[in-house]
XYZ file of C-alpha atoms in Angstrom:
425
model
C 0.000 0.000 0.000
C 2.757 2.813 -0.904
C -0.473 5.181 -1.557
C -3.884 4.622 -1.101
C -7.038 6.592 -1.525
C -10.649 5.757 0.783
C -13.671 7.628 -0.638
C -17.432 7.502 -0.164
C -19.171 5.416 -3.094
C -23.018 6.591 -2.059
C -24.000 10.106 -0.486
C -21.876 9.758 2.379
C -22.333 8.090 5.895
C -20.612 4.957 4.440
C -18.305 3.579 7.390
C -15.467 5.511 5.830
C -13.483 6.350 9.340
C -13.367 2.525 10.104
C -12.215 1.507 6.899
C -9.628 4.471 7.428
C -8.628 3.099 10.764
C -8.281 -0.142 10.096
C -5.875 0.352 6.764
C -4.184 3.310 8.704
C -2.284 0.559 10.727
C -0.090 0.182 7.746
C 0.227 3.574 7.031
C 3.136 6.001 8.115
C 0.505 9.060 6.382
C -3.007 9.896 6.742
C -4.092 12.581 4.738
C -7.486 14.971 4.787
C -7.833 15.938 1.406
C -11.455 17.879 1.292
C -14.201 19.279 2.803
C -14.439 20.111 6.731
C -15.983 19.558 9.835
C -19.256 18.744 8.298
C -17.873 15.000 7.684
C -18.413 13.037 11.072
C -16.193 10.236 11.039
C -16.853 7.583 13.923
C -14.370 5.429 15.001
C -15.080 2.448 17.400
C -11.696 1.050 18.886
C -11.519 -1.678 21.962
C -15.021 -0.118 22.738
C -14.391 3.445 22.317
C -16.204 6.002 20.657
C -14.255 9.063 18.604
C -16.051 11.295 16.860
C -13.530 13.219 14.820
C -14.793 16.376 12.716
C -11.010 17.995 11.397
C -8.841 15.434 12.531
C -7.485 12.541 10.070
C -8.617 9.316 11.760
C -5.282 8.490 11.411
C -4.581 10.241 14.614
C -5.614 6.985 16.884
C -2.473 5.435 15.259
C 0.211 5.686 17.524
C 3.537 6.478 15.236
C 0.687 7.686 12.176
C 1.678 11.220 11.385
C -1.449 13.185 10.207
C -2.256 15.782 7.545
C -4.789 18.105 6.977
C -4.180 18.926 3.326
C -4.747 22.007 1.225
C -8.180 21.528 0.438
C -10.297 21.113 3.468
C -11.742 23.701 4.799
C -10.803 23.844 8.242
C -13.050 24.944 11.066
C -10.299 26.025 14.205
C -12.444 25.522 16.988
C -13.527 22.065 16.095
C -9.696 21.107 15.402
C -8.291 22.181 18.620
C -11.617 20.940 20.793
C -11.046 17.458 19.172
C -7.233 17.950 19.826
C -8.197 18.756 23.667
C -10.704 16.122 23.514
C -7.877 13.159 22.831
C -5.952 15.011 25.398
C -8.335 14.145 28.127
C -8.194 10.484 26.733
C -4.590 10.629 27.545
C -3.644 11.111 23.941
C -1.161 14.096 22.970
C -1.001 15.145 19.750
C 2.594 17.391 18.917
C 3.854 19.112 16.270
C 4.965 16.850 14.012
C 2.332 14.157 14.502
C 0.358 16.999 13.017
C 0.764 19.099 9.908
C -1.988 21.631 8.597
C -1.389 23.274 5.132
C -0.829 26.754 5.343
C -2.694 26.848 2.026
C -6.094 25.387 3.867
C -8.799 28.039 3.796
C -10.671 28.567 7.274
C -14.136 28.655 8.224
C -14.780 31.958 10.274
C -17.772 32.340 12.459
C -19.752 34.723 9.842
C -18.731 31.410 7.727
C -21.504 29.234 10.009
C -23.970 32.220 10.747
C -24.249 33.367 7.180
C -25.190 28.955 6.548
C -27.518 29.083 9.197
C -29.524 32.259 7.882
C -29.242 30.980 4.232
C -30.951 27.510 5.347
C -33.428 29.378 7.418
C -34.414 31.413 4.531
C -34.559 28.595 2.311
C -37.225 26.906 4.412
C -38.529 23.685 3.090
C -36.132 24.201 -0.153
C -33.231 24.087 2.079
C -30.529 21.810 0.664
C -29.777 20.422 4.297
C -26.439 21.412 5.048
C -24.950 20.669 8.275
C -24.590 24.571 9.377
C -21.123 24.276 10.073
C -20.143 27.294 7.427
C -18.375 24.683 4.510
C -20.388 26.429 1.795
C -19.425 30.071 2.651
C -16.241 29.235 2.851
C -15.723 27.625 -0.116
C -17.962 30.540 -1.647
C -15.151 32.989 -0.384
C -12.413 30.756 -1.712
C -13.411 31.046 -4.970
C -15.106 34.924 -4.889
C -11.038 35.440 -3.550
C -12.228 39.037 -1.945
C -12.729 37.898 1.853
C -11.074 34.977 2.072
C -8.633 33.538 4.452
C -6.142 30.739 4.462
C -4.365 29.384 7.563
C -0.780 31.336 6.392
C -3.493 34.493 6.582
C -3.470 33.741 10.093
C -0.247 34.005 10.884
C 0.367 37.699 8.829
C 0.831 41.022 10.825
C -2.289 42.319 8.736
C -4.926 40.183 10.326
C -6.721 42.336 12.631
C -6.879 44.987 9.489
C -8.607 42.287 7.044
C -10.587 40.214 9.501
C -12.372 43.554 10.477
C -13.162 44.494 7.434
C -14.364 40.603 6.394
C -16.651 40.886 9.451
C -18.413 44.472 8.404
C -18.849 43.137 5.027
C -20.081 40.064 5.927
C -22.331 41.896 8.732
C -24.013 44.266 5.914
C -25.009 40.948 4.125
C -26.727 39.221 7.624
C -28.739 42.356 8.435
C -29.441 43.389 4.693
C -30.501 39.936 3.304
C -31.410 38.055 6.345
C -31.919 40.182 8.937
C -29.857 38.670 11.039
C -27.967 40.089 14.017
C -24.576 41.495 13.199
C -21.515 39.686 14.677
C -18.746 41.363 17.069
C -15.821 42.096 15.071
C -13.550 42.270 18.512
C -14.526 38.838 19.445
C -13.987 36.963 15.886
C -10.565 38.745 16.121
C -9.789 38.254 19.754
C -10.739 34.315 19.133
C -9.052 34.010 16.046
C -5.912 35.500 17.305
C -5.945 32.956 19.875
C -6.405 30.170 17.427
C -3.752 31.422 15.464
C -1.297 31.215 17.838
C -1.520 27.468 18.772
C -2.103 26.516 15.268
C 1.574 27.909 14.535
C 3.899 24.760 14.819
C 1.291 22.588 13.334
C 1.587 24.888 9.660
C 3.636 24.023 6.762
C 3.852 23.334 2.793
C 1.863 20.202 3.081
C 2.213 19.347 -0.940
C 6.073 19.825 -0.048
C 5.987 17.412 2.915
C 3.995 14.665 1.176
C 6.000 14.172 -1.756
C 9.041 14.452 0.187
C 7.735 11.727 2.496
C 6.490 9.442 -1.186
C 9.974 9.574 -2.315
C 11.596 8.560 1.111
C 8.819 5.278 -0.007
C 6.568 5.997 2.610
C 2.865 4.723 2.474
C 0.378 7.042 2.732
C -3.102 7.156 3.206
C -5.526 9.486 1.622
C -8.949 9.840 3.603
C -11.906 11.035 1.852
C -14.959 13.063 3.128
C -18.763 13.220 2.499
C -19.227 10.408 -0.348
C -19.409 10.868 -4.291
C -23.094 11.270 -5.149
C -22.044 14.811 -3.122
C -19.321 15.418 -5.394
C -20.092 19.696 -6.120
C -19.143 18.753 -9.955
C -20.406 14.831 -10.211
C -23.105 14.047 -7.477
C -26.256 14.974 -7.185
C -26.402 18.683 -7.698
C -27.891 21.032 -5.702
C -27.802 18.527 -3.019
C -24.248 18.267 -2.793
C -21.137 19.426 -0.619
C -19.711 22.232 -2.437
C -16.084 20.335 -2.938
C -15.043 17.411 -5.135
C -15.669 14.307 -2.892
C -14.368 11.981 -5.668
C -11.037 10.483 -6.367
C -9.659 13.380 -8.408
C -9.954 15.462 -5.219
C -7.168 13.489 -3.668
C -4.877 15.009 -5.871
C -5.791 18.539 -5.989
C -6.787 18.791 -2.388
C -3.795 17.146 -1.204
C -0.951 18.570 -4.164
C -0.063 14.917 -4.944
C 0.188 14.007 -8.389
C -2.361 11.408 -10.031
C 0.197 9.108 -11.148
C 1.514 8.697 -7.826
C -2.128 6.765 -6.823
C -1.672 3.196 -6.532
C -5.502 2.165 -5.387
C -8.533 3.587 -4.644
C -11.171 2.325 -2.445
C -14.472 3.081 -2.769
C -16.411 2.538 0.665
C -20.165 1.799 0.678
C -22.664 0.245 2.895
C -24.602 -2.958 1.699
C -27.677 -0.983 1.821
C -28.138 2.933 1.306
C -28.727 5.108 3.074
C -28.940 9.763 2.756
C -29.141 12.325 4.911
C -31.128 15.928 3.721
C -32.998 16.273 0.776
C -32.653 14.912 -2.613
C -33.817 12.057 -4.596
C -33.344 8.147 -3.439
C -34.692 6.159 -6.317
C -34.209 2.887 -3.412
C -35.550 4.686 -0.134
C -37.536 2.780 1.884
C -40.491 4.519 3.538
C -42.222 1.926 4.985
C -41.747 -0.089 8.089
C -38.688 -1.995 6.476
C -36.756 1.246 5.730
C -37.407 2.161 9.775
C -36.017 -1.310 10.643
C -33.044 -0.904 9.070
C -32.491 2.839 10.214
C -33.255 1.175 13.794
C -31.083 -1.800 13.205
C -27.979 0.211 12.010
C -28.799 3.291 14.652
C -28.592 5.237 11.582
C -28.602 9.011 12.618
C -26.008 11.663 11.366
C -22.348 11.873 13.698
C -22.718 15.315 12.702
C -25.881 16.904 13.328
C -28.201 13.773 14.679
C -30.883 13.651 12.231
C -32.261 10.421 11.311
C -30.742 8.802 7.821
C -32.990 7.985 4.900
C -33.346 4.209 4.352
C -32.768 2.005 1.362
C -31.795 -0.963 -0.722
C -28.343 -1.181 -2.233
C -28.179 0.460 -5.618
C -26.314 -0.968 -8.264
C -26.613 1.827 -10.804
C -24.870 4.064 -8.301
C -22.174 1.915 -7.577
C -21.650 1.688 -11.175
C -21.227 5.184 -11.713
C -19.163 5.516 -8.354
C -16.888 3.107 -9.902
C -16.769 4.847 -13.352
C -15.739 8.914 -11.677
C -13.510 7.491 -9.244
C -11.737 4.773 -11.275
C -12.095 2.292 -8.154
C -9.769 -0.409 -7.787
C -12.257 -2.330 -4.826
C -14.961 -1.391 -2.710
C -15.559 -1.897 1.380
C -18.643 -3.352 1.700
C -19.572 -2.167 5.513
C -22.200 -2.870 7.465
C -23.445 -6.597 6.141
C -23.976 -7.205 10.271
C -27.323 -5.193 9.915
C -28.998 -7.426 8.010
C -28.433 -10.236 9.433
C -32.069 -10.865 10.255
C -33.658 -9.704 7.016
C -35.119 -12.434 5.421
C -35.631 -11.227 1.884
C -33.234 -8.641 0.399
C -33.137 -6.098 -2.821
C -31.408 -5.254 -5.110
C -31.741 -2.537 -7.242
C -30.481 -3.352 -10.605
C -31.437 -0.551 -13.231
C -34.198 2.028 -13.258
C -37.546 2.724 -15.337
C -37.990 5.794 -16.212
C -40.849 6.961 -19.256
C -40.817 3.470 -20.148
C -37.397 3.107 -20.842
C -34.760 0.876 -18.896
C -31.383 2.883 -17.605
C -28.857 0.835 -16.316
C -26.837 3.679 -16.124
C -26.911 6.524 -13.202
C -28.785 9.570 -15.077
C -26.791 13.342 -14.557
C -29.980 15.163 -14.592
C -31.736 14.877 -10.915
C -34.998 15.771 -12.734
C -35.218 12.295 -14.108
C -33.547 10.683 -11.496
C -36.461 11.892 -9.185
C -39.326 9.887 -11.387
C -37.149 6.755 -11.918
C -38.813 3.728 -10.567
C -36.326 0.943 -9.344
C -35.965 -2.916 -10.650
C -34.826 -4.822 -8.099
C -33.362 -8.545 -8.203
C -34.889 -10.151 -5.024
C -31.967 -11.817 -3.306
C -32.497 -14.712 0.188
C -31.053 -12.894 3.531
C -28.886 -15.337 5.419
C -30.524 -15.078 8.601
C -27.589 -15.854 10.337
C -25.468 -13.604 12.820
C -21.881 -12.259 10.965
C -20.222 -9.958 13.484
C -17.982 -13.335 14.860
C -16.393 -13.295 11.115
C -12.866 -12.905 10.864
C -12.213 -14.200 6.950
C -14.635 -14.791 4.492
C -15.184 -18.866 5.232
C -16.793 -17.524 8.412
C -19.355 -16.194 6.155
C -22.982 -17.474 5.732
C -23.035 -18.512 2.136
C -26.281 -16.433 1.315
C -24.297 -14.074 2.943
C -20.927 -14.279 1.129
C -23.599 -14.359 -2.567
C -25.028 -11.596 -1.379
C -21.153 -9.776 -1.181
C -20.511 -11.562 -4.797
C -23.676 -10.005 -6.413
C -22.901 -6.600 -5.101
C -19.302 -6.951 -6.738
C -20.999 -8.210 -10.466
C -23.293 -5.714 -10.700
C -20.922 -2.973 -9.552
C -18.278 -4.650 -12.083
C -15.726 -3.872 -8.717
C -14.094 -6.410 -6.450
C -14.805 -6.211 -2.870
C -11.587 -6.113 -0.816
C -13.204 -5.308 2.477
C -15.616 -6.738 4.310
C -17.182 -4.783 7.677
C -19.645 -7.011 9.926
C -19.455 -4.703 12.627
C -18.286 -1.260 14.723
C -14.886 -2.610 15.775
C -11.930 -2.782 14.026
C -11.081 -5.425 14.570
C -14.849 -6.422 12.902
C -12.954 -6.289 9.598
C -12.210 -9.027 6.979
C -9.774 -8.630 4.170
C -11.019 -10.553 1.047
């Protein structure tokens, strides 16, 4: 594994972070390529929760050194609270086990209250974001007139800039949303402070990477969000707004395509989505509320329940296709281990015509009916499965199916939270 890329292959919510943690063990890099503290990545270790927002997952590998790369957006106060929060677990992060690109923009607060007001507005059109200011910021990244990257922090002319950020940005929350207006001496008094202990964790992160690739280190790049909320590929307006997909890896990180060796393409062996947006496979019946009950599945990030469904083929197909996947991580099989009957959707219908491919325009995908192939459940429990003979045959077809009609291997194998609930295939 000299470099290796883990990615969402549905909209997100995949069991990325364990897949992360469990390959990071034979990593010497972990690397945060994109978006920002939206992503909630849950890792589950000897019976342990960590909830990490900024942080590489990475970090719960002792001798792992982590990166948070050039193009994720990053929030200070959720860094340095997760940073205190592994402190009180008796785990020190230091300079050095830590580098964040000076390049990174940040996400200010007029960043989250400017998302919050926009939503509110929005009402029942809202796209769903998470309210944690990612859109803003990457609005101001590319608008280039208020923007602010971590080496921004660090100049003399801070104070100057940030002020006149926060009366600009205070003009369009009274003006457009009548909102309140934020206290410039506060954002600068708390970003000032931020600043300060984010010093010795800055450098040229493109610079350190490729160094560290041609000492032959192997590195390990960890994807946010998932690729159906790709801002250029996924299912647009109800996206992120950066690219989720594999290409992101190289321009958020400044490492070089050809230097990619495999990319992973993580997705659960049922769907699930969180916010609006069509789901051709939801379930909204008392089977899709089973399965949201059997695999507790509510958002890391803001709590809200997920929408249910069966695996979709077509959309592992096309995740395959934009991210040139090399295998897929198959996570959660454990939940449905007492469904009798399974689906599995196969193609769509849509004006009487049969797509077996993943349409671009959400207008059709909204009125495209499923076809399923009916499949047996194994009815049988699979979190004691260390290699794949452990596997309940109907089980293990079920896994072979999902890698036909995806035209992908399955490499990984997750039958439950631990990591050590992971088989390598």
């Amino acid at each position: 594994m000299p470099t290796k890329v883990v990615l969402g292959a549905q909209w997100g919510d995949e069991g990325k972070a364990k897949i992360v943690d469990y390959l990071a063990a034979q990593a010497d890099v972990v690397v945060r390529f994109q978006g920002g503290a939206n992503a909630g990545h849950t890792v589950i270790v000897e019976g342990e929760t960590h909830i990490f927002h900024a942080l590489p997952v990475g970090v719960l590998n002792e001798g792992t050194t982590c990166v948070v790369a050039n193009g994720v957006v990053l929030d200070p106060e959720a860094l340095f609270s997760e940073l205190d929060e592994l402190s009180k677990r008796g785990t020190v992060v230091e300079p050095g086990q830590l580098y964040v690109s000076s390049c990174a923009h940040v996400v200010m607060p007029y960043h989250k209250a400017l998302d919050r007001a926009s939503e509110a507005q929005l009402g029942s059109g809202a796209i769903g974001t998470t309210a944690r200011g990612i859109g803003p910021t990457y609005r101001d990244k590319v608008d280039r007139s208020h923007a602010f990257r971590v080496m921004d922090l660090l100049a003399d002319d801070l104070t100057d800039r940030l002020r006149a950020a926060v009366q600009s940005k205070n003009q369009i929350l009274i003006a457009i949303y009548g909102a309140e207006p934020l206290k410039a001496d506060e954002i600068i008094s708390e970003t000032l402070g931020y600043a300060e202990r984010l010093r010795p964790f800055v450098t040229d992160t493109s610079l350190y990477l490729n160094k560290a690739l041609d000492e032959g280190k192997m590195m390990l790049f960890e994807g946010a969000q998932g690729t159906l909320l790709d801002i250029d590929h996924g299912t647009y307006p109800y996206v992120t707004s950066s690219n989720t997909t594999a290409g992101g890896a190289c321009t958020g990180s400044g490492v070089g395509p050809t230097r990619i060796d495999e990319i992973i393409g993580v997705t659960k062996a049922y769907m699930t989505r969180v916010g609006n947006g069509p789901f051709p496979t939801e379930l909204l019946n008392d089977e899709g509320e089973r399965i949201r009950e059997l695999g507790n599945e509510y958002g890391a990030t803001t709590g809200r329940a997920r929408r249910c469904g069966w695996f979709d083929a077509t959309i592992a197909r096309m995740s395959a296709r934009v991210n040139g996947l090399t295998g897929l991580a198959l996570t959660r099989l454990d939940i449905l281990d007492t469904v009798e009957s399974l689906k599995l959707c196969t193609a769509y219908r849509h004006g009487g015509r049969l797509l077996e491919e993943f349409p671009a325009d959400p207008r059709v995908l909204e009125t495209c009916e499923p076809v399923y192939e009916e499949i047996d459940g194994w009815c049988a429990p699979t979190t004691e499965a260390r290699c794949v003979e452990d596997l309940p045959p109907k089980a293990m077809a079920y896994v072979q199916r999902i890698a036909e009609l995806s035209g992908t291997p399955v490499a990984y194998i997750s039958v439950g939270p631990d990591r050590d609930e992971t088989i390598a295939v």
